GROMACS .gro file of C-alpha atoms in nm:
model
   84
    1MET     CA    1  13.084  14.342  10.279
    2LYS     CA    2  12.737  14.358  10.437
    3MET     CA    3  12.577  14.384  10.096
    4LYS     CA    4  12.763  14.071   9.982
    5ASN     CA    5  12.634  13.875  10.286
    6ILE     CA    6  12.276  13.990  10.224
    7VAL     CA    7  12.292  13.886   9.859
    8MET     CA    8  12.437  13.548   9.961
    9ILE     CA    9  12.156  13.490  10.214
   10ILE     CA   10  11.888  13.581   9.959
   11LEU     CA   11  12.050  13.353   9.701
   12LEU     CA   12  12.065  13.060   9.945
   13ALA     CA   13  11.706  13.121  10.058
   14SER     CA   14  11.583  13.110   9.699
   15ILE     CA   15  11.778  12.792   9.615
   16MET     CA   16  11.678  12.589   9.926
   17PRO     CA   17  11.317  12.509   9.820
   18THR     CA   18  11.439  12.381   9.483
   19VAL     CA   19  11.702  12.161   9.646
   20SER     CA   20  11.455  12.022   9.900
   21MET     CA   21  11.201  11.942   9.624
   22ALA     CA   22  11.470  11.764   9.423
   23MET     CA   23  11.571  11.561   9.729
   24GLY     CA   24  11.205  11.469   9.788
   25GLN     CA   25  11.165  11.350   9.430
   26LEU     CA   26  11.484  11.150   9.456
   27HIS     CA   27  11.352  10.985   9.771
   28GLN     CA   28  11.018  10.904   9.605
   29SER     CA   29  11.184  10.749   9.302
   30LYS     CA   30  11.368  10.499   9.524
   31GLN     CA   31  11.055  10.377   9.700
   32ILE     CA   32  10.969  10.014   9.632
   33VAL     CA   33  10.605   9.926   9.583
   34LYS     CA   34  10.524   9.584   9.723
   35ILE     CA   35  10.246   9.412   9.537
   36HIS     CA   36  10.098   9.117   9.718
   37ASP     CA   37   9.869   8.844   9.598
   38VAL     CA   38   9.494   8.880   9.638
   39TYR     CA   39   9.272   8.586   9.725
   40TYR     CA   40   8.893   8.550   9.709
   41CYS     CA   41   8.624   8.295   9.784
   42PRO     CA   42   8.432   8.157   9.484
   43MET     CA   43   8.109   8.184   9.684
   44HIS     CA   44   8.184   8.533   9.821
   45PRO     CA   45   8.395   8.711   9.555
   46GLN     CA   46   8.319   9.053   9.704
   47ASN     CA   47   8.544   8.970  10.001
   48LEU     CA   48   8.917   8.993   9.921
   49TYR     CA   49   9.203   8.862  10.135
   50ASP     CA   50   9.581   8.908  10.127
   51HIS     CA   51   9.661   8.552  10.234
   52PRO     CA   52   9.571   8.199  10.123
   53GLY     CA   53   9.349   7.983  10.340
   54ASN     CA   54   8.979   7.918  10.382
   55CYS     CA   55   8.686   8.157  10.360
   56PRO     CA   56   8.582   8.264  10.711
   57ILE     CA   57   8.217   8.266  10.599
   58CYS     CA   58   8.172   7.929  10.429
   59GLY     CA   59   8.505   7.749  10.475
   60MET     CA   60   8.581   7.709  10.102
   61LYS     CA   61   8.942   7.733   9.990
   62LEU     CA   62   9.041   8.086   9.882
   63ILE     CA   63   9.155   8.121   9.521
   64LYS     CA   64   9.437   8.347   9.406
   65LYS     CA   65   9.291   8.629   9.196
   66GLY     CA   66   9.418   8.607   8.842
   67ALA     CA   67   9.487   8.236   8.873
   68GLU     CA   68   9.324   8.032   8.606
   69VAL     CA   69   9.058   7.798   8.735
   70SER     CA   70   9.049   7.508   8.496
   71GLN     CA   71   8.728   7.317   8.503
   72GLN     CA   72   8.654   7.061   8.238
   73ARG     CA   73   8.305   7.128   8.116
   74PRO     CA   74   8.138   6.905   7.865
   75ALA     CA   75   8.103   7.036   7.513
   76CYS     CA   76   7.763   7.110   7.367
   77SER     CA   77   7.636   6.805   7.179
   78CYS     CA   78   7.507   7.006   6.883
   79CYS     CA   79   7.804   7.235   6.810
   80ASN     CA   80   8.094   7.107   7.024
   81MET     CA   81   8.142   7.446   7.190
   82LYS     CA   82   8.249   7.453   7.552
   83ARG     CA   83   7.985   7.576   7.790
   84SER     CA   84   8.068   7.880   7.999
   0.00000   0.00000   0.00000
C-alpha cells in the first residue's frame, strides 16, 4: 500500500508542471490585445500621442497616423504629374 501511494505522488508531481503550463497557455490565448489609434503632429512627427487634440509644442491639430492626408497639389505644367 505504501508503494502505491509513493508511485501516485511521483506520478502527480510529474504531471503538475505540464498541467500548469497548459493552463498558462490557455490563459494567454484568451488575452485581448487592445490596439489604440496613434496621433502625430505634422511639424513634430517624432512625437506620438494616443489621443486626438493639439500639439503641445506648436498647437497644430494632431493627425491620426495612417489617415490619408489629401492635399490638392497642382500638376506639373510640362508633364501633368502631381508634385509630391
